[in-house]
Coordinates of C-alpha atoms in Angstrom, one line a residue:
X229 CA 12.9 -36.0 -18.1
X230 CA 10.6 -34.0 -15.9
X231 CA 12.7 -34.8 -12.8
X232 CA 15.8 -33.4 -14.6
X233 CA 13.9 -30.2 -15.6
X234 CA 12.9 -29.8 -11.9
X235 CA 16.5 -30.2 -10.7
X236 CA 17.7 -27.8 -13.4
X237 CA 15.1 -25.1 -12.3
X238 CA 16.0 -25.7 -8.6
X239 CA 19.7 -25.4 -9.4
X240 CA 19.3 -22.3 -11.5
X241 CA 17.3 -20.6 -8.7
X242 CA 20.0 -21.5 -6.1
X243 CA 22.8 -20.3 -8.4
X244 CA 21.0 -17.0 -9.1
X245 CA 20.2 -16.3 -5.5
X246 CA 23.7 -17.1 -4.4
X247 CA 25.3 -15.3 -7.3
X248 CA 23.3 -12.1 -6.9
X249 CA 24.4 -12.0 -3.2
X250 CA 28.0 -12.6 -4.1
X251 CA 27.9 -9.8 -6.7
X252 CA 26.2 -7.5 -4.1
X253 CA 29.0 -8.2 -1.7
X254 CA 31.4 -6.7 -4.3
X255 CA 30.5 -3.4 -2.8
X256 CA 32.9 -4.2 0.1
X257 CA 35.8 -3.5 -2.3
X258 CA 34.5 0.0 -2.9
X259 CA 34.4 0.7 0.8
X260 CA 38.2 0.2 1.1
X261 CA 38.5 -3.5 1.6
X262 CA 40.8 -5.4 -0.8
X263 CA 40.0 -8.3 -3.1
X264 CA 41.7 -10.7 -0.7
X265 CA 39.4 -9.5 2.1
X266 CA 36.4 -10.0 -0.2
X267 CA 37.4 -13.6 -0.9
X268 CA 38.0 -14.3 2.8
X269 CA 34.6 -12.7 3.6
X270 CA 32.6 -14.7 1.0
X271 CA 34.2 -17.9 2.0
X272 CA 32.5 -17.7 5.4
X273 CA 29.1 -16.8 3.9
X274 CA 26.3 -19.4 3.2
X275 CA 25.6 -17.7 -0.1
X276 CA 28.8 -19.2 -1.5
X277 CA 27.6 -22.7 -0.6
X278 CA 24.2 -22.0 -2.2
X279 CA 25.9 -20.8 -5.4
X280 CA 28.1 -23.9 -5.6
X281 CA 25.3 -26.3 -4.9
X282 CA 23.2 -24.6 -7.6
X283 CA 26.0 -24.9 -10.1
X284 CA 26.4 -28.6 -9.2
X285 CA 22.7 -29.2 -9.6
X286 CA 22.7 -27.5 -13.0
X287 CA 25.8 -29.5 -14.1
X288 CA 24.3 -32.8 -12.8
X289 CA 21.0 -32.3 -14.5
X290 CA 22.6 -31.6 -17.8
X291 CA 25.6 -33.9 -18.0
X292 CA 25.0 -36.9 -15.8
X293 CA 23.6 -39.9 -17.7
X294 CA 20.0 -41.0 -17.4
X295 CA 19.5 -44.4 -15.9
X296 CA 15.9 -45.0 -17.0
X297 CA 15.0 -48.3 -18.7
X298 CA 13.7 -46.7 -21.9
X299 CA 17.0 -44.8 -22.6
X300 CA 18.9 -45.5 -25.8
X301 CA 22.0 -47.6 -25.3

């Protein structure tokens, strides 16, 4: 249970840091670049990977089954 909470907190912090950066990069659209250029730009940035890893950690800590011996079967 504590391990899942730890993974959830780590995933949440990754998702927040990556998501805030991706939202900040939306300022590229106001400088004259199009939405397609924004998508191409963020696909090359490591913040997108951090965001996706964070979402995967959150999803895994919530939805994957627990394999401990004392779990209800």
